[in-house]
PDB file of C-alpha atoms in Angstrom:
ATOM      1  CA  MET A 221      34.005   0.541  10.529  1.00 66.00           C
ATOM      2  CA  LYS A 222      33.990   2.235  14.020  1.00 66.00           C
ATOM      3  CA  ASP A 223      33.988   5.652  12.886  1.00 71.00           C
ATOM      4  CA  ALA A 224      30.613   4.818  11.068  1.00 83.00           C
ATOM      5  CA  THR A 225      27.686   7.283  11.562  1.00 89.00           C
ATOM      6  CA  LEU A 226      24.290   6.261  11.995  1.00 89.00           C
ATOM      7  CA  ARG A 227      22.998   8.597   9.280  1.00 90.00           C
ATOM      8  CA  GLN A 228      25.997   7.651   6.888  1.00 93.00           C
ATOM      9  CA  MET A 229      23.761   3.602   7.530  1.00 93.00           C
ATOM     10  CA  LYS A 230      21.155   5.221   6.590  1.00 93.00           C
ATOM     11  CA  VAL A 231      22.164   7.928   3.331  1.00 95.00           C
ATOM     12  CA  PHE A 232      23.334   3.829   1.824  1.00 95.00           C
ATOM     13  CA  GLU A 233      20.479   1.443   3.347  1.00 95.00           C
ATOM     14  CA  ALA A 234      18.404   4.759   1.226  1.00 94.00           C
ATOM     15  CA  VAL A 235      20.125   4.814  -2.161  1.00 95.00           C
ATOM     16  CA  ALA A 236      20.553   1.323  -1.629  1.00 95.00           C
ATOM     17  CA  ARG A 237      16.629   1.005  -2.021  1.00 94.00           C
ATOM     18  CA  HIS A 238      16.117   2.719  -4.863  1.00 93.00           C
ATOM     19  CA  LEU A 239      19.115   1.700  -6.362  1.00 95.00           C
ATOM     20  CA  SER A 240      19.058   5.994  -7.105  1.00 94.00           C
ATOM     21  CA  TYR A 241      20.494   9.137  -6.144  1.00 95.00           C
ATOM     22  CA  SER A 242      18.909  11.388  -6.776  1.00 93.00           C
ATOM     23  CA  ARG A 243      15.876   9.411  -5.427  1.00 93.00           C
ATOM     24  CA  ALA A 244      17.495   8.805  -1.411  1.00 93.00           C
ATOM     25  CA  ALA A 245      18.141  12.510  -1.538  1.00 93.00           C
ATOM     26  CA  GLU A 246      14.837  13.604  -2.584  1.00 92.00           C
ATOM     27  CA  GLU A 247      13.578  11.179   0.216  1.00 89.00           C
ATOM     28  CA  LEU A 248      16.469  12.259   2.644  1.00 90.00           C
ATOM     29  CA  HIS A 249      15.018  15.474   1.492  1.00 88.00           C
ATOM     30  CA  MET A 250      19.087  16.519   1.178  1.00 90.00           C
ATOM     31  CA  THR A 251      21.109  17.675  -2.314  1.00 92.00           C
ATOM     32  CA  GLN A 252      22.858  14.900  -4.685  1.00 92.00           C
ATOM     33  CA  PRO A 253      26.029  15.208  -3.736  1.00 93.00           C
ATOM     34  CA  GLY A 254      25.145  15.738   0.186  1.00 92.00           C
ATOM     35  CA  VAL A 255      24.420  11.477  -0.758  1.00 94.00           C
ATOM     36  CA  SER A 256      26.589  11.247  -2.873  1.00 94.00           C
ATOM     37  CA  ALA A 257      29.546  12.198  -0.514  1.00 94.00           C
ATOM     38  CA  HIS A 258      28.236  10.199   3.007  1.00 94.00           C
ATOM     39  CA  VAL A 259      28.077   6.622   0.610  1.00 95.00           C
ATOM     40  CA  ARG A 260      32.471   7.826   0.091  1.00 93.00           C
ATOM     41  CA  GLN A 261      32.700   8.336   3.126  1.00 93.00           C
ATOM     42  CA  LEU A 262      31.023   5.394   4.707  1.00 93.00           C
ATOM     43  CA  GLU A 263      32.579   3.550   1.427  1.00 93.00           C
ATOM     44  CA  ALA A 264      36.391   4.995   3.187  1.00 92.00           C
ATOM     45  CA  HIS A 265      35.558   3.320   6.591  1.00 89.00           C
ATOM     46  CA  THR A 266      34.576  -0.547   4.808  1.00 91.00           C
ATOM     47  CA  GLY A 267      37.982   0.165   2.522  1.00 91.00           C
ATOM     48  CA  VAL A 268      35.976  -1.223  -0.254  1.00 93.00           C
ATOM     49  CA  PRO A 269      33.127   0.455  -3.099  1.00 95.00           C
ATOM     50  CA  LEU A 270      29.298  -0.469  -1.886  1.00 95.00           C
ATOM     51  CA  PHE A 271      27.864   0.841  -5.323  1.00 95.00           C
ATOM     52  CA  GLU A 272      29.755   0.942  -9.331  1.00 94.00           C
ATOM     53  CA  GLN A 273      27.276   2.928 -11.448  1.00 89.00           C
ATOM     54  CA  LEU A 274      26.772   1.086 -15.760  1.00 88.00           C
ATOM     55  CA  GLY A 275      26.085   3.659 -17.530  1.00 85.00           C
ATOM     56  CA  ARG A 276      22.992   5.036 -15.445  1.00 85.00           C
ATOM     57  CA  ARG A 277      21.833   2.544 -13.573  1.00 91.00           C
ATOM     58  CA  VAL A 278      23.358   1.773  -9.412  1.00 93.00           C
ATOM     59  CA  HIS A 279      23.800  -1.328  -8.715  1.00 95.00           C
ATOM     60  CA  LEU A 280      25.136  -2.938  -5.196  1.00 95.00           C
ATOM     61  CA  THR A 281      28.455  -4.352  -5.430  1.00 95.00           C
ATOM     62  CA  ALA A 282      28.759  -7.557  -3.198  1.00 94.00           C
ATOM     63  CA  ALA A 283      29.826  -6.235  -0.781  1.00 94.00           C
ATOM     64  CA  GLY A 284      26.823  -3.530  -0.867  1.00 94.00           C
ATOM     65  CA  GLU A 285      24.697  -6.979  -0.733  1.00 94.00           C
ATOM     66  CA  GLU A 286      26.753  -7.873   1.970  1.00 93.00           C
ATOM     67  CA  PHE A 287      26.603  -4.489   3.697  1.00 94.00           C
ATOM     68  CA  LEU A 288      22.463  -3.804   3.685  1.00 94.00           C
ATOM     69  CA  PRO A 289      20.895  -6.262   6.147  1.00 92.00           C
ATOM     70  CA  TYR A 290      23.513  -5.428   8.901  1.00 90.00           C
ATOM     71  CA  SER A 291      23.254  -1.374   8.092  1.00 92.00           C
ATOM     72  CA  ARG A 292      19.020  -2.253   8.323  1.00 91.00           C
ATOM     73  CA  ALA A 293      19.120  -3.966  11.755  1.00 87.00           C
ATOM     74  CA  ILE A 294      21.618  -1.476  12.993  1.00 89.00           C
ATOM     75  CA  ILE A 295      18.952   1.382  11.915  1.00 88.00           C
ATOM     76  CA  GLN A 296      16.797  -0.467  12.922  1.00 83.00           C
ATOM     77  CA  GLU A 297      17.861  -1.397  16.818  1.00 81.00           C
ATOM     78  CA  MET A 298      18.117   2.912  16.825  1.00 83.00           C
ATOM     79  CA  ARG A 299      15.427   3.465  15.965  1.00 78.00           C
ATOM     80  CA  GLU A 300      13.405   1.069  18.463  1.00 73.00           C
ATOM     81  CA  ALA A 301      15.814   2.445  20.915  1.00 73.00           C
ATOM     82  CA  ASP A 302      14.345   5.576  20.188  1.00 70.00           C
ATOM     83  CA  GLU A 303      10.776   4.107  20.599  1.00 66.00           C
ATOM     84  CA  ALA A 304      11.157   2.504  23.523  1.00 63.00           C
ATOM     85  CA  ILE A 305      12.535   5.587  25.342  1.00 59.00           C
ATOM     86  CA  ALA A 306       9.495   7.756  23.986  1.00 59.00           C
ATOM     87  CA  ALA A 307       7.257   4.411  25.286  1.00 57.00           C
ATOM     88  CA  LEU A 308       8.708   5.532  29.024  1.00 47.00           C
ATOM     89  CA  LYS A 309       7.118   8.660  28.412  1.00 53.00           C
ATOM     90  CA  GLY A 310       3.723   7.469  26.969  1.00 57.00           C
ATOM     91  CA  ILE A 311       3.379   7.746  23.309  1.00 59.00           C
ATOM     92  CA  ARG A 312       3.093  11.381  22.727  1.00 59.00           C
ATOM     93  CA  GLY A 313       5.570  10.689  20.065  1.00 64.00           C
ATOM     94  CA  GLY A 314       8.251   8.610  17.592  1.00 75.00           C
ATOM     95  CA  LYS A 315       7.432   7.787  13.927  1.00 83.00           C
ATOM     96  CA  LEU A 316       5.063   5.471  12.347  1.00 87.00           C
ATOM     97  CA  ASP A 317       6.427   3.631   9.283  1.00 90.00           C
ATOM     98  CA  LEU A 318       3.394   2.250   6.921  1.00 92.00           C
ATOM     99  CA  ALA A 319       2.964   0.268   3.169  1.00 91.00           C
ATOM    100  CA  VAL A 320      -0.403   0.682   1.874  1.00 90.00           C
ATOM    101  CA  ILE A 321      -1.527  -0.949  -1.311  1.00 81.00           C
ATOM    102  CA  SER A 322      -1.577   2.025  -4.563  1.00 64.00           C
ATOM    103  CA  ALA A 323      -5.548   2.551  -3.296  1.00 52.00           C
ATOM    104  CA  GLY A 324      -4.683   4.421   0.074  1.00 54.00           C
ATOM    105  CA  TYR A 325      -7.209   7.257  -0.562  1.00 67.00           C
ATOM    106  CA  PHE A 326      -8.605   7.406   2.690  1.00 77.00           C
ATOM    107  CA  PHE A 327      -6.092   6.444   4.973  1.00 83.00           C
ATOM    108  CA  PRO A 328      -4.763  10.101   5.072  1.00 86.00           C
ATOM    109  CA  GLN A 329      -7.934  10.561   6.863  1.00 88.00           C
ATOM    110  CA  LEU A 330      -7.223   7.378   9.704  1.00 91.00           C
ATOM    111  CA  ILE A 331      -3.816   8.685  10.479  1.00 91.00           C
ATOM    112  CA  ALA A 332      -5.234  12.475  10.832  1.00 91.00           C
ATOM    113  CA  GLU A 333      -7.984  10.032  12.742  1.00 92.00           C
ATOM    114  CA  PHE A 334      -5.072   8.816  14.783  1.00 91.00           C
ATOM    115  CA  ARG A 335      -2.832  11.661  15.657  1.00 89.00           C
ATOM    116  CA  LYS A 336      -5.908  13.694  17.480  1.00 88.00           C
ATOM    117  CA  ARG A 337      -5.230  10.665  20.185  1.00 83.00           C
ATOM    118  CA  TYR A 338      -1.224  10.406  19.806  1.00 82.00           C
ATOM    119  CA  GLU A 339       0.462  14.188  18.959  1.00 79.00           C
ATOM    120  CA  GLY A 340       3.607  15.008  18.296  1.00 81.00           C
ATOM    121  CA  VAL A 341       3.749  11.737  15.906  1.00 87.00           C
ATOM    122  CA  SER A 342       5.459  11.857  12.153  1.00 87.00           C
ATOM    123  CA  VAL A 343       4.307   9.298   9.658  1.00 90.00           C
ATOM    124  CA  ARG A 344       6.575   7.944   6.487  1.00 89.00           C
ATOM    125  CA  LEU A 345       3.878   6.213   4.498  1.00 89.00           C
ATOM    126  CA  ASP A 346       5.176   4.097   0.826  1.00 87.00           C
ATOM    127  CA  VAL A 347       2.674   3.392  -1.195  1.00 85.00           C
ATOM    128  CA  SER A 348       3.675   0.162  -3.205  1.00 83.00           C
ATOM    129  CA  ASN A 349       1.857  -2.179  -4.926  1.00 80.00           C
ATOM    130  CA  ARG A 350       1.324  -6.376  -3.136  1.00 82.00           C
ATOM    131  CA  ASP A 351       4.501  -7.199  -4.470  1.00 83.00           C
ATOM    132  CA  ASP A 352       6.536  -4.597  -3.284  1.00 86.00           C
ATOM    133  CA  ILE A 353       4.787  -4.286  -0.219  1.00 88.00           C
ATOM    134  CA  LEU A 354       4.833  -8.004   1.069  1.00 86.00           C
ATOM    135  CA  ARG A 355       8.879  -7.299   0.095  1.00 86.00           C
ATOM    136  CA  HIS A 356       9.252  -4.041   2.211  1.00 86.00           C
ATOM    137  CA  LEU A 357       7.408  -6.251   5.935  1.00 86.00           C
ATOM    138  CA  ALA A 358      10.386  -9.316   3.941  1.00 83.00           C
ATOM    139  CA  GLU A 359      13.121  -6.724   4.150  1.00 82.00           C
ATOM    140  CA  ASN A 360      11.275  -4.778   7.301  1.00 82.00           C
ATOM    141  CA  THR A 361      11.341  -1.307   5.734  1.00 84.00           C
ATOM    142  CA  THR A 362       8.122  -0.636   7.146  1.00 90.00           C
ATOM    143  CA  ASP A 363       5.910  -1.224  10.550  1.00 91.00           C
ATOM    144  CA  LEU A 364       2.848  -1.463   9.497  1.00 94.00           C
ATOM    145  CA  ALA A 365       1.240  -2.548   5.938  1.00 93.00           C
ATOM    146  CA  ILE A 366      -1.961  -2.531   4.458  1.00 91.00           C
ATOM    147  CA  VAL A 367      -2.721  -4.982   2.137  1.00 87.00           C
ATOM    148  CA  LEU A 368      -6.278  -6.187   0.690  1.00 83.00           C
ATOM    149  CA  HIS A 369      -4.822 -10.237   0.050  1.00 82.00           C
ATOM    150  CA  PRO A 370      -1.767 -10.982   2.446  1.00 84.00           C
ATOM    151  CA  PRO A 371       0.026 -14.118   1.747  1.00 81.00           C
ATOM    152  CA  GLU A 372       0.009 -16.895   3.616  1.00 77.00           C
ATOM    153  CA  HIS A 373       2.425 -19.337   4.822  1.00 66.00           C
ATOM    154  CA  THR A 374       4.854 -17.018   5.434  1.00 76.00           C
ATOM    155  CA  ASP A 375       6.236 -15.163   8.925  1.00 86.00           C
ATOM    156  CA  VAL A 376       3.526 -11.934   8.260  1.00 89.00           C
ATOM    157  CA  ILE A 377       1.052 -12.166  10.654  1.00 91.00           C
ATOM    158  CA  ALA A 378      -2.293 -10.481   9.039  1.00 92.00           C
ATOM    159  CA  TYR A 379      -5.610  -9.063  11.049  1.00 92.00           C
ATOM    160  CA  ALA A 380      -9.068  -7.966   9.309  1.00 91.00           C
ATOM    161  CA  PHE A 381     -10.611  -4.349  10.199  1.00 90.00           C
ATOM    162  CA  ALA A 382     -12.866  -3.485   7.369  1.00 89.00           C
ATOM    163  CA  PRO A 383     -14.736  -4.394   4.799  1.00 88.00           C
ATOM    164  CA  GLN A 384     -13.734  -3.507   0.911  1.00 86.00           C
ATOM    165  CA  PRO A 385     -16.151  -3.203  -1.797  1.00 90.00           C
ATOM    166  CA  HIS A 386     -15.709  -3.679  -4.735  1.00 92.00           C
ATOM    167  CA  VAL A 387     -17.569  -3.415  -8.635  1.00 94.00           C
ATOM    168  CA  ILE A 388     -18.093  -3.182 -12.300  1.00 96.00           C
ATOM    169  CA  VAL A 389     -18.037   0.094 -13.563  1.00 97.00           C
ATOM    170  CA  ALA A 390     -18.666   2.070 -16.640  1.00 97.00           C
ATOM    171  CA  PRO A 391     -19.551   5.534 -18.002  1.00 97.00           C
ATOM    172  CA  PRO A 392     -23.474   6.645 -17.399  1.00 96.00           C
ATOM    173  CA  GLU A 393     -24.106   6.588 -21.322  1.00 95.00           C
ATOM    174  CA  HIS A 394     -22.699   2.355 -21.610  1.00 96.00           C
ATOM    175  CA  PRO A 395     -25.470   0.285 -22.700  1.00 94.00           C
ATOM    176  CA  LEU A 396     -26.145  -2.006 -19.765  1.00 95.00           C
ATOM    177  CA  ALA A 397     -25.594   1.031 -17.782  1.00 94.00           C
ATOM    178  CA  ARG A 398     -29.461   0.631 -17.087  1.00 92.00           C
ATOM    179  CA  ARG A 399     -29.566  -2.698 -16.668  1.00 94.00           C
ATOM    180  CA  ARG A 400     -30.469  -4.865 -14.374  1.00 94.00           C
ATOM    181  CA  ARG A 401     -29.003  -8.412 -12.699  1.00 94.00           C
ATOM    182  CA  ILE A 402     -26.677  -8.404 -15.523  1.00 95.00           C
ATOM    183  CA  ALA A 403     -24.841 -11.603 -15.494  1.00 95.00           C
ATOM    184  CA  LEU A 404     -21.728 -11.785 -15.474  1.00 94.00           C
ATOM    185  CA  ALA A 405     -21.095 -13.606 -18.401  1.00 94.00           C
ATOM    186  CA  ASP A 406     -22.770 -10.775 -20.630  1.00 94.00           C
ATOM    187  CA  LEU A 407     -19.838  -8.741 -19.679  1.00 94.00           C
ATOM    188  CA  ALA A 408     -17.397 -11.284 -21.744  1.00 92.00           C
ATOM    189  CA  GLY A 409     -17.068  -9.535 -25.352  1.00 92.00           C
ATOM    190  CA  GLU A 410     -16.613  -5.882 -23.427  1.00 95.00           C
ATOM    191  CA  PRO A 411     -13.570  -5.073 -23.406  1.00 97.00           C
ATOM    192  CA  PHE A 412     -11.880  -4.177 -19.837  1.00 97.00           C
ATOM    193  CA  ILE A 413      -9.426  -2.799 -18.403  1.00 97.00           C
ATOM    194  CA  VAL A 414      -7.394  -4.149 -14.944  1.00 96.00           C
ATOM    195  CA  ARG A 415      -4.058  -3.458 -13.353  1.00 93.00           C
ATOM    196  CA  GLU A 416      -1.155  -4.985 -13.724  1.00 90.00           C
ATOM    197  CA  ARG A 417      -0.769  -8.294 -11.926  1.00 88.00           C
ATOM    198  CA  GLY A 418       1.324  -7.716  -8.192  1.00 79.00           C
ATOM    199  CA  SER A 419      -1.327  -5.300  -7.326  1.00 82.00           C
ATOM    200  CA  ASP A 420      -4.358  -6.650  -4.794  1.00 81.00           C
ATOM    201  CA  THR A 421      -7.382  -5.104  -7.571  1.00 88.00           C
ATOM    202  CA  ARG A 422      -6.194  -7.358 -10.651  1.00 91.00           C
ATOM    203  CA  LEU A 423      -6.078 -10.573  -7.714  1.00 89.00           C
ATOM    204  CA  VAL A 424      -9.645  -9.943  -6.995  1.00 91.00           C
ATOM    205  CA  THR A 425     -10.388  -9.245 -11.094  1.00 94.00           C
ATOM    206  CA  ASP A 426      -8.276 -12.703 -11.387  1.00 93.00           C
ATOM    207  CA  GLU A 427     -10.224 -14.737  -8.393  1.00 92.00           C
ATOM    208  CA  VAL A 428     -14.135 -13.437 -10.108  1.00 93.00           C
ATOM    209  CA  VAL A 429     -12.180 -15.285 -12.918  1.00 92.00           C
ATOM    210  CA  SER A 430     -11.089 -18.522 -12.053  1.00 92.00           C
ATOM    211  CA  GLN A 431     -13.914 -18.891  -9.507  1.00 92.00           C
ATOM    212  CA  THR A 432     -16.314 -18.454 -12.559  1.00 92.00           C
ATOM    213  CA  GLY A 433     -15.470 -19.484 -15.080  1.00 92.00           C
ATOM    214  CA  VAL A 434     -15.858 -15.852 -17.185  1.00 92.00           C
ATOM    215  CA  ARG A 435     -13.041 -15.313 -19.574  1.00 90.00           C
ATOM    216  CA  LEU A 436     -12.750 -10.962 -20.057  1.00 92.00           C
ATOM    217  CA  ASN A 437     -11.635  -9.444 -23.247  1.00 94.00           C
ATOM    218  CA  ILE A 438      -8.965  -7.756 -21.592  1.00 95.00           C
ATOM    219  CA  SER A 439      -7.868  -4.960 -23.456  1.00 96.00           C
ATOM    220  CA  MET A 440      -5.605  -2.617 -21.659  1.00 96.00           C
ATOM    221  CA  GLU A 441      -3.554  -2.966 -18.559  1.00 96.00           C
ATOM    222  CA  ILE A 442      -2.993   0.286 -16.551  1.00 95.00           C
ATOM    223  CA  ALA A 443      -0.851   0.633 -13.265  1.00 89.00           C
ATOM    224  CA  SER A 444      -3.196   3.519 -11.714  1.00 88.00           C
ATOM    225  CA  THR A 445      -6.260   3.719 -10.699  1.00 89.00           C
ATOM    226  CA  GLU A 446      -6.441   6.771 -11.211  1.00 91.00           C
ATOM    227  CA  THR A 447      -5.798   6.567 -15.205  1.00 95.00           C
ATOM    228  CA  ILE A 448      -7.839   3.478 -15.275  1.00 96.00           C
ATOM    229  CA  LYS A 449     -11.521   5.800 -14.288  1.00 96.00           C
ATOM    230  CA  GLN A 450     -10.384   8.247 -16.465  1.00 97.00           C
ATOM    231  CA  ALA A 451      -9.673   5.254 -19.446  1.00 97.00           C
ATOM    232  CA  VAL A 452     -13.678   4.440 -18.420  1.00 97.00           C
ATOM    233  CA  MET A 453     -14.745   7.619 -18.937  1.00 97.00           C
ATOM    234  CA  ALA A 454     -13.772   8.146 -21.727  1.00 96.00           C
ATOM    235  CA  GLY A 455     -15.228   5.041 -23.073  1.00 96.00           C
ATOM    236  CA  LEU A 456     -12.510   2.969 -24.001  1.00 97.00           C
ATOM    237  CA  GLY A 457     -13.523  -0.440 -21.299  1.00 97.00           C
ATOM    238  CA  ILE A 458     -15.239  -1.544 -18.580  1.00 97.00           C
ATOM    239  CA  SER A 459     -13.178  -2.726 -15.088  1.00 97.00           C
ATOM    240  CA  LEU A 460     -13.481  -4.229 -11.470  1.00 96.00           C
ATOM    241  CA  LEU A 461     -12.688  -1.441  -9.304  1.00 94.00           C
ATOM    242  CA  SER A 462     -12.588  -0.300  -5.211  1.00 89.00           C
ATOM    243  CA  ALA A 463     -16.072   0.523  -4.825  1.00 87.00           C
ATOM    244  CA  HIS A 464     -13.836   2.604  -2.076  1.00 83.00           C
ATOM    245  CA  ARG A 465     -12.094   4.426  -4.988  1.00 84.00           C
ATOM    246  CA  ILE A 466     -15.260   5.962  -7.326  1.00 88.00           C
ATOM    247  CA  GLY A 467     -17.882   7.801  -4.369  1.00 81.00           C
ATOM    248  CA  LEU A 468     -16.509  10.983  -5.988  1.00 84.00           C
ATOM    249  CA  GLU A 469     -17.362  10.305  -9.660  1.00 90.00           C
ATOM    250  CA  LEU A 470     -20.848   8.795  -8.596  1.00 89.00           C
ATOM    251  CA  ARG A 471     -22.005  11.780  -7.638  1.00 88.00           C
ATOM    252  CA  LEU A 472     -20.762  13.628  -9.568  1.00 92.00           C
ATOM    253  CA  ARG A 473     -22.920  10.903 -12.354  1.00 93.00           C
ATOM    254  CA  GLN A 474     -18.545  10.077 -14.237  1.00 95.00           C
ATOM    255  CA  LEU A 475     -19.034   7.034 -13.901  1.00 95.00           C
ATOM    256  CA  VAL A 476     -21.892   4.852 -12.995  1.00 95.00           C
ATOM    257  CA  THR A 477     -21.697   0.644 -10.847  1.00 94.00           C
ATOM    258  CA  LEU A 478     -23.658  -1.879 -13.107  1.00 95.00           C
ATOM    259  CA  ASP A 479     -25.539  -4.423 -11.540  1.00 94.00           C
ATOM    260  CA  VAL A 480     -23.925  -7.451 -12.049  1.00 95.00           C
ATOM    261  CA  GLU A 481     -25.188 -10.630 -10.373  1.00 93.00           C
ATOM    262  CA  GLY A 482     -22.621 -11.116  -7.408  1.00 91.00           C
ATOM    263  CA  PHE A 483     -21.241  -7.946  -6.770  1.00 92.00           C
ATOM    264  CA  PRO A 484     -20.261  -5.871  -5.186  1.00 91.00           C
ATOM    265  CA  VAL A 485     -17.208  -8.319  -4.031  1.00 91.00           C
ATOM    266  CA  MET A 486     -16.573  -8.054  -0.931  1.00 89.00           C
ATOM    267  CA  ARG A 487     -13.005  -8.753   0.587  1.00 87.00           C
ATOM    268  CA  ARG A 488     -11.661  -7.333   3.791  1.00 89.00           C
ATOM    269  CA  TRP A 489      -8.427  -4.719   4.508  1.00 90.00           C
ATOM    270  CA  HIS A 490      -5.805  -6.232   6.576  1.00 92.00           C
ATOM    271  CA  VAL A 491      -3.346  -4.982   9.094  1.00 94.00           C
ATOM    272  CA  ALA A 492      -0.258  -6.481   8.358  1.00 93.00           C
ATOM    273  CA  HIS A 493       3.643  -7.038  10.170  1.00 92.00           C
ATOM    274  CA  HIS A 494       6.477  -9.860  10.383  1.00 89.00           C
ATOM    275  CA  ALA A 495       5.923 -12.493  12.946  1.00 86.00           C
ATOM    276  CA  GLY A 496       9.159 -11.624  14.635  1.00 83.00           C
ATOM    277  CA  LYS A 497       8.780  -8.035  14.249  1.00 85.00           C
ATOM    278  CA  ARG A 498       8.978  -5.882  17.615  1.00 83.00           C
ATOM    279  CA  LEU A 499       6.471  -3.402  16.704  1.00 86.00           C
ATOM    280  CA  PRO A 500       7.497  -0.157  18.431  1.00 84.00           C
ATOM    281  CA  PRO A 501       4.675   1.267  21.501  1.00 83.00           C
ATOM    282  CA  VAL A 502       2.794   3.957  18.478  1.00 87.00           C
ATOM    283  CA  ALA A 503       2.730   1.070  15.744  1.00 89.00           C
ATOM    284  CA  VAL A 504       1.330  -0.786  18.129  1.00 88.00           C
ATOM    285  CA  ALA A 505      -0.994   2.080  19.416  1.00 88.00           C
ATOM    286  CA  PHE A 506      -2.267   2.300  15.314  1.00 92.00           C
ATOM    287  CA  LYS A 507      -2.787  -1.520  14.521  1.00 92.00           C
ATOM    288  CA  SER A 508      -4.930  -1.371  17.508  1.00 89.00           C
ATOM    289  CA  PHE A 509      -6.840   1.549  16.452  1.00 91.00           C
ATOM    290  CA  LEU A 510      -7.875   0.065  13.144  1.00 92.00           C
ATOM    291  CA  LEU A 511      -8.728  -3.033  14.588  1.00 91.00           C
ATOM    292  CA  GLN A 512     -11.598  -0.898  16.640  1.00 88.00           C
ATOM    293  CA  GLU A 513     -12.256   1.812  14.734  1.00 90.00           C
ATOM    294  CA  GLY A 514     -10.872   1.116  11.461  1.00 89.00           C
ATOM    295  CA  ALA A 515     -14.573  -0.177   9.635  1.00 87.00           C
ATOM    296  CA  PRO A 516     -16.999   1.864  11.258  1.00 85.00           C
ATOM    297  CA  LEU A 517     -14.654   5.516  10.197  1.00 87.00           C
ATOM    298  CA  ILE A 518     -14.216   4.422   6.489  1.00 83.00           C
ATOM    299  CA  GLU A 519     -17.558   3.310   6.503  1.00 79.00           C
ATOM    300  CA  ARG A 520     -18.766   7.270   7.405  1.00 77.00           C
ATOM    301  CA  TRP A 521     -16.259   8.904   5.411  1.00 73.00           C
ATOM    302  CA  VAL A 522     -16.928   7.047   2.385  1.00 67.00           C
ATOM    303  CA  ALA A 523     -19.400   6.343   0.638  1.00 55.00           C
ATOM    304  CA  THR A 524     -20.678   2.715  -0.984  1.00 54.00           C
ATOM    305  CA  PRO A 525     -23.095   1.025  -3.168  1.00 53.00           C
ATOM    306  CA  SER A 526     -24.408  -1.724  -1.357  1.00 51.00           C
ATOM    307  CA  ARG A 527     -24.494  -0.713   2.250  1.00 50.00           C
ATOM    308  CA  LYS A 528     -26.656  -3.828   3.405  1.00 51.00           C
ATOM    309  CA  ARG A 529     -24.598  -6.224   2.283  1.00 50.00           C
ATOM    310  CA  ILE A 530     -21.762  -4.664   4.211  1.00 47.00           C
ATOM    311  CA  ALA A 531     -22.922  -5.017   6.470  1.00 46.00           C
ATOM    312  CA  ALA A 532     -24.335  -8.743   5.940  1.00 47.00           C
ATOM    313  CA  PHE A 533     -20.470  -8.861   5.781  1.00 43.00           C
ATOM    314  CA  LEU A 534     -18.993  -6.972   9.241  1.00 41.00           C
ATOM    315  CA  ARG A 535     -21.327  -9.942  10.883  1.00 44.00           C
ATOM    316  CA  GLN A 536     -20.158 -13.421   9.606  1.00 45.00           C
TER     317      GLN A 536
END
């Protein structure tokens, strides 16, 4: 093992995370033969195979499973060493490693604003659903995660930094579009389109059902908010979505929000990290940036309904 290189371990970790040589090659900007060569070299150093391929699927061997946490620990230690040196020079570089739920629509703007303050910072942004992000935190493969529902009673620390309103959306020609103060029970017979289980939006939907006792007529489950919007526009049903996701469609009159009693449902964005994580300086700076400036920046950039409700929510 003494001749194994950090590059080989990074390649191994990427293949192990994706269980795919081609996806690892894409992430690392390498060719697939180059990825395979690095894995073979590392296997030569370990003396045992780290992967096995059954049909078209790649699997970790028992040795690979055993070696994975050690390789991640080595990669992280080297990264923290780089960040510590960078901190001595001031934060004018470093790599910001973020995981964001699939509602990561305004985060590029937040990142751009942050990079105006700290030149030279590079960013790796992983867009996943909530379950995948919590796994990334547990496996120490990301510095910070942006979620709506931080887990309870775990080793994750979360800080609320901005409100997130959710509304019921429909096509403009929907019969309920002109009605006011609609009871949620009146929507029970409407075909309802929902996100997949494990997503933050689905958690909000399930919470509304649990708290009100109203059973929705779920007609479709789609693992993409953009596809849900298109389905609603096509008249396939109505949906509960983040108000931050529909600003353009509202302005173009492709969607409308229904005036449902109790809405918008308010939740909060959280920035989270593992309790035992030693955050690199660039991640500490980004967390501070979100806590101090995230809410006003998001409100400035994203048109949302019920601004008075959001302001009252922020004062709570």
